[in-house]
mmCIF file of C-alpha atoms in Angstrom:
data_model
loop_
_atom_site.group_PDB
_atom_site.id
_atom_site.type_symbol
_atom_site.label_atom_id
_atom_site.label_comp_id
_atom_site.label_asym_id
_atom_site.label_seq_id
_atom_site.Cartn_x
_atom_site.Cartn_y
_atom_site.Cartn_z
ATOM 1 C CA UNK A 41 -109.284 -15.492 -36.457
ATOM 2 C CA UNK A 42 -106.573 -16.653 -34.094
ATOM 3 C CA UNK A 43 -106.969 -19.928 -32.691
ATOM 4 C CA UNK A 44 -108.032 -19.910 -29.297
ATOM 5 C CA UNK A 45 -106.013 -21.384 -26.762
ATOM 6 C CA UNK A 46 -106.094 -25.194 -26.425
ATOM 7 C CA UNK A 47 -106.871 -26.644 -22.863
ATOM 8 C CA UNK A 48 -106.398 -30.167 -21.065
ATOM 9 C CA UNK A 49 -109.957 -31.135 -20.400
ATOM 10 C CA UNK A 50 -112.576 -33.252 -18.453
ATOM 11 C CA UNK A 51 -116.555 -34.918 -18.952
ATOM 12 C CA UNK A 52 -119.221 -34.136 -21.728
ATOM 13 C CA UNK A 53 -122.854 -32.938 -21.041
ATOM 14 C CA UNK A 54 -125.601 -34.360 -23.336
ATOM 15 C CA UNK A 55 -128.547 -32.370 -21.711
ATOM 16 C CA UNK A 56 -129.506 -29.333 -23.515
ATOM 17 C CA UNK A 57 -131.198 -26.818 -20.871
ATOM 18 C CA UNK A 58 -130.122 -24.202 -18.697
ATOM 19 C CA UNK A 59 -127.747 -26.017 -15.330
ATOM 20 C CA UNK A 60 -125.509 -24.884 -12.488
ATOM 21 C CA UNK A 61 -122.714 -27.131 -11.166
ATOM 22 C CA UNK A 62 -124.870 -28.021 -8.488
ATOM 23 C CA UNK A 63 -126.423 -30.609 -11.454
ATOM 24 C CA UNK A 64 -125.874 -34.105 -10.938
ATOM 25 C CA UNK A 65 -127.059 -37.166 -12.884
ATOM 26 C CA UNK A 66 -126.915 -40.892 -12.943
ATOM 27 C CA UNK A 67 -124.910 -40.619 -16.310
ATOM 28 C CA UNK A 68 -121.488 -42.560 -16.435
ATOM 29 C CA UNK A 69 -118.852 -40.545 -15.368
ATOM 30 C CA UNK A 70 -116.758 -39.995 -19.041
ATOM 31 C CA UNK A 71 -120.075 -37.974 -19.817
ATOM 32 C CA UNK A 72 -120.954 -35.991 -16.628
ATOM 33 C CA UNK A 73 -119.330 -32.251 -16.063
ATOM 34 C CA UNK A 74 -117.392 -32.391 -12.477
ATOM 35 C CA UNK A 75 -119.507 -30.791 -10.106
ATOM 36 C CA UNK A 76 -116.686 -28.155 -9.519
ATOM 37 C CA UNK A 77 -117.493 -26.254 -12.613
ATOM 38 C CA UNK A 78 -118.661 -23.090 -11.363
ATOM 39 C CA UNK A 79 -120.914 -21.165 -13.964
ATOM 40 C CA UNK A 80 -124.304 -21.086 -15.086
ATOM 41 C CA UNK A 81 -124.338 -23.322 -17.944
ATOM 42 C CA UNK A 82 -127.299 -22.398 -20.474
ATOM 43 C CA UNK A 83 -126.843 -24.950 -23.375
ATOM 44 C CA UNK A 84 -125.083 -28.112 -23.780
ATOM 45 C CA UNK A 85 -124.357 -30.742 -26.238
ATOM 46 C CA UNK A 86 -121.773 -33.243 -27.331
ATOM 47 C CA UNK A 87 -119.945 -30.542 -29.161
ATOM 48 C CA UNK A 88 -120.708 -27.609 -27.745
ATOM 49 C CA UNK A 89 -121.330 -25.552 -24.108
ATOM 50 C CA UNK A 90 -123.035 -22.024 -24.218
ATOM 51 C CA UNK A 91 -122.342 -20.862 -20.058
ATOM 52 C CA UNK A 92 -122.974 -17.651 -18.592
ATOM 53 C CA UNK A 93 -119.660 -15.612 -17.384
ATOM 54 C CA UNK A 94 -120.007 -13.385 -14.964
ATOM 55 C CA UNK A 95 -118.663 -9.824 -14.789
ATOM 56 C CA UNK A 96 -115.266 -9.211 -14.241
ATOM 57 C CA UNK A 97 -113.665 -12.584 -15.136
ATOM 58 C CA UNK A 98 -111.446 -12.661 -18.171
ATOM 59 C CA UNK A 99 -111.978 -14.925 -20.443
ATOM 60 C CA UNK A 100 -108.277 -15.863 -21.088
ATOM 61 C CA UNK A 101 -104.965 -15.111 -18.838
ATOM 62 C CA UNK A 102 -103.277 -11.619 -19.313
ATOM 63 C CA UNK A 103 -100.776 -9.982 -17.635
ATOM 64 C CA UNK A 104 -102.811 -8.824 -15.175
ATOM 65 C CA UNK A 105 -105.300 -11.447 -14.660
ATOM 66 C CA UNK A 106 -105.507 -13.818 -11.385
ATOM 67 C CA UNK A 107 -108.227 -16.251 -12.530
ATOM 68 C CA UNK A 108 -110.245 -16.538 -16.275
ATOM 69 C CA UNK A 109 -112.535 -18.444 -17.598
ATOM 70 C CA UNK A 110 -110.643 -20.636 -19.692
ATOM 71 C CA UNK A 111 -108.518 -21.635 -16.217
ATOM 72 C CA UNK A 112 -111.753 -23.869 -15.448
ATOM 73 C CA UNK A 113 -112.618 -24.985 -19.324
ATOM 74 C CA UNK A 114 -111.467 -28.699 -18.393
ATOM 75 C CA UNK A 115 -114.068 -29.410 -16.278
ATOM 76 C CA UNK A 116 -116.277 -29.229 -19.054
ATOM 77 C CA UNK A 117 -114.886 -31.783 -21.328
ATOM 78 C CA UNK A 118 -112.236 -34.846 -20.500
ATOM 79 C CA UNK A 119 -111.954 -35.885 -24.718
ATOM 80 C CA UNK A 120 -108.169 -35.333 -25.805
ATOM 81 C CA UNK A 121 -109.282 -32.393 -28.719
ATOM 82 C CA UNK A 122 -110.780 -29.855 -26.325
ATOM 83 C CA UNK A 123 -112.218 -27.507 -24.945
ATOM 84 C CA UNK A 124 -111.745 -24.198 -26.414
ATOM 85 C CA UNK A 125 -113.252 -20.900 -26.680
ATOM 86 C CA UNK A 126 -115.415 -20.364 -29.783
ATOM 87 C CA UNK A 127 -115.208 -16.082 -29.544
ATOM 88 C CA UNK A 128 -114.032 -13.453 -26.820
ATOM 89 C CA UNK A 129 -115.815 -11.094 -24.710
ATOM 90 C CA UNK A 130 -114.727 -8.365 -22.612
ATOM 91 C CA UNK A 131 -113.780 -9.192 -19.398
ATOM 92 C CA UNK A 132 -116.916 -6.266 -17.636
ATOM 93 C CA UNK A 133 -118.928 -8.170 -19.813
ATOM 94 C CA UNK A 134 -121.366 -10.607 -18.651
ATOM 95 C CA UNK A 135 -123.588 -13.479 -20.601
ATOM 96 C CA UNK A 136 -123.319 -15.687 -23.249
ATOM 97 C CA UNK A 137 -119.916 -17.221 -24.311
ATOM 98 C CA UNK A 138 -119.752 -20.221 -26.319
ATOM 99 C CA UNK A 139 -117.228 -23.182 -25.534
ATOM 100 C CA UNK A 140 -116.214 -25.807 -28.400
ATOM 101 C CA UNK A 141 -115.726 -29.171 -27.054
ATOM 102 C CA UNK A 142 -114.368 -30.479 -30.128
ATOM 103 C CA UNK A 143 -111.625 -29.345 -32.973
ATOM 104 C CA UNK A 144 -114.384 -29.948 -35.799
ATOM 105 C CA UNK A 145 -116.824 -28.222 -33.571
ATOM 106 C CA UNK A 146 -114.366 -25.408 -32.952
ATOM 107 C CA UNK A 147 -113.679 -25.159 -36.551
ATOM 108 C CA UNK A 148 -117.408 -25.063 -37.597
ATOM 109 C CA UNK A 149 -118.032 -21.882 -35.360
ATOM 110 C CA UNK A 150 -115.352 -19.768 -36.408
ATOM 111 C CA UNK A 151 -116.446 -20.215 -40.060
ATOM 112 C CA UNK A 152 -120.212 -19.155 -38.399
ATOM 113 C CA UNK A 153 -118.470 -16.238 -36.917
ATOM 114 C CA UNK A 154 -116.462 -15.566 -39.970
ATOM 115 C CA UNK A 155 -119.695 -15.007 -42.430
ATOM 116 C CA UNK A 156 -121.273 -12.888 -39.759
ATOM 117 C CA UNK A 157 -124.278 -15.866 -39.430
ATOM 118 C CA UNK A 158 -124.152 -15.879 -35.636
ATOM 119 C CA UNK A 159 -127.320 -13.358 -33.560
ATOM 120 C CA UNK A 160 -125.834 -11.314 -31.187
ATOM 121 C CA UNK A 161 -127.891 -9.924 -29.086
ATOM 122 C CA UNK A 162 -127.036 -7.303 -26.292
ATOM 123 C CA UNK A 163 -128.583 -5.629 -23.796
ATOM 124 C CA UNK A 164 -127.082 -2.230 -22.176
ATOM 125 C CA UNK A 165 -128.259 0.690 -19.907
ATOM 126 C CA UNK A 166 -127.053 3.795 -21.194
ATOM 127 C CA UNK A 167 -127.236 7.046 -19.817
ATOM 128 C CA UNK A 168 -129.008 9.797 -21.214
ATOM 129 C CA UNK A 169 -132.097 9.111 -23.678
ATOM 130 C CA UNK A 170 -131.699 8.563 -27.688
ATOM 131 C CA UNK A 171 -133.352 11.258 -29.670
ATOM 132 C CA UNK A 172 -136.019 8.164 -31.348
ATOM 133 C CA UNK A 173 -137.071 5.089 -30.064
ATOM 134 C CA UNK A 174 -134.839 2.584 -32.541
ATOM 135 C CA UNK A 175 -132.146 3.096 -35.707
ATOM 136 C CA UNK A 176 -128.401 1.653 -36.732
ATOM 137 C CA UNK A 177 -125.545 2.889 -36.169
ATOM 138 C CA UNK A 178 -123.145 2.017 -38.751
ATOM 139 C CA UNK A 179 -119.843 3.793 -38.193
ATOM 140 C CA UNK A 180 -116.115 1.739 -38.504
ATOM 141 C CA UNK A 181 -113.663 1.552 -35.318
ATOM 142 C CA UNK A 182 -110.308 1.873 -35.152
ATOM 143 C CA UNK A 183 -107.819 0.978 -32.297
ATOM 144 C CA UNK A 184 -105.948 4.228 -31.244
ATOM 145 C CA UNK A 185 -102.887 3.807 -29.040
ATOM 146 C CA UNK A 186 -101.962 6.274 -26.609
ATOM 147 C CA UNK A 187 -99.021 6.417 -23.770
ATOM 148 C CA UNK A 188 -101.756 5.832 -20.950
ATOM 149 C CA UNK A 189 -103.132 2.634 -22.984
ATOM 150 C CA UNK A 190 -105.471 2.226 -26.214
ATOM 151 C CA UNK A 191 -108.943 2.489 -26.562
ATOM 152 C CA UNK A 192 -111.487 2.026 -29.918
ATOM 153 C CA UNK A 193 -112.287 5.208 -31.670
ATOM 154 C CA UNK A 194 -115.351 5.496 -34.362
ATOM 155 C CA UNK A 195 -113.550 7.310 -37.124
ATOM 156 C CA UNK A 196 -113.933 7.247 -41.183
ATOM 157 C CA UNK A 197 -110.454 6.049 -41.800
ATOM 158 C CA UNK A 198 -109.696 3.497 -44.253
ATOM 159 C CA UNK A 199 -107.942 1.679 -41.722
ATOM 160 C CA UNK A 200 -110.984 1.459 -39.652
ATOM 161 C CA UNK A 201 -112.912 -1.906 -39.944
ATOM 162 C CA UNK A 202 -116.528 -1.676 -40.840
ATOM 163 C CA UNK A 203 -118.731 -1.999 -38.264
ATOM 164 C CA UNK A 204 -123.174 -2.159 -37.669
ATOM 165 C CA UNK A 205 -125.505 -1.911 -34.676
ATOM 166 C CA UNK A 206 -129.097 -2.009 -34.566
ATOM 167 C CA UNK A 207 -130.631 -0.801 -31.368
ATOM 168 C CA UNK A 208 -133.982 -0.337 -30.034
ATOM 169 C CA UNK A 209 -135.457 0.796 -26.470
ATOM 170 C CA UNK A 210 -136.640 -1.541 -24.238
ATOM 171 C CA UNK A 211 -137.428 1.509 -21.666
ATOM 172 C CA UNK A 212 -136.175 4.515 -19.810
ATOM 173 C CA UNK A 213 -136.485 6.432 -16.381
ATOM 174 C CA UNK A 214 -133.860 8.953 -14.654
ATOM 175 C CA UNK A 215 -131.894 10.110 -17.044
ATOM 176 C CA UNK A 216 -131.376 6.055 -17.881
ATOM 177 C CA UNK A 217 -132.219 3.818 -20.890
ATOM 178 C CA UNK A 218 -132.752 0.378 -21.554
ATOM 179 C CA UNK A 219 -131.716 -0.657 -24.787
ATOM 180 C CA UNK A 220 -130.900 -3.747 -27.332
ATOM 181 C CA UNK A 221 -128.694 -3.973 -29.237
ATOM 182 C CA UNK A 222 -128.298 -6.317 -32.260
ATOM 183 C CA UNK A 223 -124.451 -6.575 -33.343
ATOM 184 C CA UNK A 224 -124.170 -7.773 -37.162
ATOM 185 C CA UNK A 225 -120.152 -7.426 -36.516
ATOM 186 C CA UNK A 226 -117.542 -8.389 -34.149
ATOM 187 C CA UNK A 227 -115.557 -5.613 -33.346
ATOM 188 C CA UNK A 228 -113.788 -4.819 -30.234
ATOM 189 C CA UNK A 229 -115.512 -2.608 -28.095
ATOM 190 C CA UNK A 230 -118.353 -2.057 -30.801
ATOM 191 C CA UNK A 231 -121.253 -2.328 -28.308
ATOM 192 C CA UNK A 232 -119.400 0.186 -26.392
ATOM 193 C CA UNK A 233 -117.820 2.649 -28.267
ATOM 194 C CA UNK A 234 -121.235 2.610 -30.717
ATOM 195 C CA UNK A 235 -123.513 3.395 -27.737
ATOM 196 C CA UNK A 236 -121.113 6.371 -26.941
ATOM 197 C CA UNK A 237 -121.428 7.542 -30.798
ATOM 198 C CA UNK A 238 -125.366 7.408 -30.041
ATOM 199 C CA UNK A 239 -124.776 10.216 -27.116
ATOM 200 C CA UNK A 240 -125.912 7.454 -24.805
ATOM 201 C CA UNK A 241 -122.671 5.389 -23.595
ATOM 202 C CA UNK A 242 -123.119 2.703 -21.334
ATOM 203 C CA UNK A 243 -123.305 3.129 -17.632
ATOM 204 C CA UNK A 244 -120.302 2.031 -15.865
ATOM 205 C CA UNK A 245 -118.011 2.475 -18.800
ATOM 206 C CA UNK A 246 -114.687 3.678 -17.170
ATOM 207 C CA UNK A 247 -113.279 4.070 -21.074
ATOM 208 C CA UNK A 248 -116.576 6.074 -23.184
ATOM 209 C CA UNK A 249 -118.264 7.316 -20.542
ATOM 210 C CA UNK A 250 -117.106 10.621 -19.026
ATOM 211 C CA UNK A 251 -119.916 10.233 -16.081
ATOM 212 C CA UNK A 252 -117.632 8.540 -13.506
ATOM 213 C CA UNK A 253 -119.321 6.014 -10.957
ATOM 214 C CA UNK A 254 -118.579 3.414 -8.934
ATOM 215 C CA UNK A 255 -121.785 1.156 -11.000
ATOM 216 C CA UNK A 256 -119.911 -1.645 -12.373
ATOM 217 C CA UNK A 257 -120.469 -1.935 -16.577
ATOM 218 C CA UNK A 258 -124.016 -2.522 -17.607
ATOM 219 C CA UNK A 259 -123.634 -4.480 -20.423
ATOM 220 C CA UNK A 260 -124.734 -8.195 -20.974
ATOM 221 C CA UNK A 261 -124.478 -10.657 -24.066
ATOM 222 C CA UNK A 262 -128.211 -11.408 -24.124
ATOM 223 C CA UNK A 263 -128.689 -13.874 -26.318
ATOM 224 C CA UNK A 264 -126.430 -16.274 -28.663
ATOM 225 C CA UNK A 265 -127.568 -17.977 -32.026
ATOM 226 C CA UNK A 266 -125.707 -19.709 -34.636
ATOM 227 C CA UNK A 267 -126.195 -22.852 -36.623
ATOM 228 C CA UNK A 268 -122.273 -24.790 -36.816
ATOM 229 C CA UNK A 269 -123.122 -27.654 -38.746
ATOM 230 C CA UNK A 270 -126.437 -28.805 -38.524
ATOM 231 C CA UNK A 271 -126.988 -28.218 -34.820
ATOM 232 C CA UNK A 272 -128.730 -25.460 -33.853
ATOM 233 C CA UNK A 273 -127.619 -22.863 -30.448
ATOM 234 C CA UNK A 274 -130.222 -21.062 -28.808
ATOM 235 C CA UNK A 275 -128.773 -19.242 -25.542
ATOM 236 C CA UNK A 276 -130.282 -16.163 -23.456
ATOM 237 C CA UNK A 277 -128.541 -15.137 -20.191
ATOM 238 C CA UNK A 278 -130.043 -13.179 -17.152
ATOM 239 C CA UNK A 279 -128.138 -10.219 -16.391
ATOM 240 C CA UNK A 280 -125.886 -10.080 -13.173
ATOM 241 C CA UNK A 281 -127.466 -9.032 -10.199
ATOM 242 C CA UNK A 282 -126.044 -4.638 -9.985
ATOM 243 C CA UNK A 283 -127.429 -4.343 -13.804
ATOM 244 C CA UNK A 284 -130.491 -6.933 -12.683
ATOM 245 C CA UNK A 285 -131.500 -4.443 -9.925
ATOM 246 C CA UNK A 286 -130.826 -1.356 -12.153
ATOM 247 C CA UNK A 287 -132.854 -3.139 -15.150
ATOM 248 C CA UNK A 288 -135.865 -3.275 -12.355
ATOM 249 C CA UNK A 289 -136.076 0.668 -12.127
ATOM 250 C CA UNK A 290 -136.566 0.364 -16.190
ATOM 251 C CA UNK A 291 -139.714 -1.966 -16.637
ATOM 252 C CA UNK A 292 -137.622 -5.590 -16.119
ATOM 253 C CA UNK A 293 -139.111 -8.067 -15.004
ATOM 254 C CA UNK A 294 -136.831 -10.821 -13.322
ATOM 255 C CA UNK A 295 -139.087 -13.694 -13.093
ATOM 256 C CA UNK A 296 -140.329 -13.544 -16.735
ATOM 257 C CA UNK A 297 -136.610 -13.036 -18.002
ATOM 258 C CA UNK A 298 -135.403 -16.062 -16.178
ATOM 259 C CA UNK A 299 -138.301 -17.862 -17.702
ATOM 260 C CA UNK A 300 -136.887 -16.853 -20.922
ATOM 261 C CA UNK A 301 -133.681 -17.703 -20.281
ATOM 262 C CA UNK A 302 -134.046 -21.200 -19.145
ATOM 263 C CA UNK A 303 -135.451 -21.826 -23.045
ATOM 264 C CA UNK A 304 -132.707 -23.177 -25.484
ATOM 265 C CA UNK A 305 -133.414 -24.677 -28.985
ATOM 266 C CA UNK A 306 -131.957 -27.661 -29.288
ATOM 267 C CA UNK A 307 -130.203 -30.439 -32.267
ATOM 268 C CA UNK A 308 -127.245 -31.838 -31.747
ATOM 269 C CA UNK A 309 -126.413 -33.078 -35.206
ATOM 270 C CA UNK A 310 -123.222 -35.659 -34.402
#
């Protein structure tokens, strides 16, 4: 895995539950976040922030990107080895992402990510309904290049990478379904491009699904658990508010998922 990209930094958190950067404490000021950070954060220790990106925001600069998530990563941490981002996700993504504020804390989640012992949990809404109610899809991607850009293709090919979803409904109405999906690999695109294999892809897709709409991409990293070390990261997100109201119309109910999401399993082990 290539090493994500190192960042200046600024002030640790040592509470472990679910904060905005509205948060302020009587803590000294080497270990209080800046009050300008401005994301939902739902775990923190001394080594490591779990914070809820929005949709839309890149996680690191491109060539086409005006503002990203790692942009604001030093007002998480002011130690000299820090932060960086642990993993990637797509910039229509929302939910979980998982910040290292330490080298030996970065280090310790790659090798999590590595073996595949990190829960990934997803949640989408797909359109169209999935002939049963739960199953895998295990079919390898592949990046195909093409003059208008490149896109991930399920295909046999022994250059394909291996890749697993379960998925199970969570509950359907108007030609929509609610689904999760558990990811046991780390593919690009795999939450996407697997939900198109199922017949269902994901509404808001501009790239798998053919159904064009002006619905932004309804796809959210649920939940987040790994063990680097011996601490233990519990993290659930809430989705943003367009898949939030869409959710609604499915059986969600908002005031028992932000319940849930408020919960994080905490030991810091340092």
């Amino acid at each position: 895995m290539k090493p994500p990209r190192r960042r200046p930094n600024g002030g640790n958190h040592k509470e472990n539950h679910r904060s905005d950067h509205r948060d302020s404490t009587s803590r000294p000021d080497d270990e209080r976040a800046p009050p300008l950070f401005p994301y939902p954060i739902l775990y923190r220790s001394p080594r490591f922030v779990v914070v809820e990106k929005p949709p839309g925001l890149p996680v690191h600069p491109g060539p086409r990107t005006t503002r990203t998530l790692e942009d604001v990563l030093p007002a998480l941490s002011r130690r000299p080895d820090g932060p960086w981002l642990a993993h990637r996700l797509d910039a229509d993504t929302a939910g979980c992402v998982l910040i290292a504020l330490r080298k030996q804390a970065l280090l310790d989640a790659q090798e999590c990510f590595r073996a595949h012992r990190v829960g990934k949990t997803y949640w989408a809404v797909v359109t169209g309904r999935p002939a049963s109610e739960s199953g895998t899809i295990d079919i390898p991607l592949a990046r195909q290049d093409s003059p208008s850009g490149w896109r991930m293709i399920a295909t046999p090919s022994p250059d394909a990478q291996p890749a697993r979803t379960d998925w199970r409904t969570l509950g359907h109405a108007n030609g929509l379904t609610w689904l999760e999906l558990t990811l046991h690999t780390g593919r690009t695109h795999q939450a996407r491009v697997h939900c198109a294999a199922l017949g269902c892809p994901i509404l808001g897709d501009p790239l798998y699904n053919p159904e064009k709409t002006t619905a932004p991409l309804h796809l959210l990293s649920r939940r987040l658990q790994l063990t680097p070390g011996t601490e233990r990261i519990d993290a659930t997100a809430t989705p943003p508010p367009a898949m939030a109201d869409t959710l609604a119309r499915l059986g969600y109910r908002r005031e028992e998922s932000r319940n849930q999401s408020r919960k994080t399993s905490v030991s810091d082990g340092v």
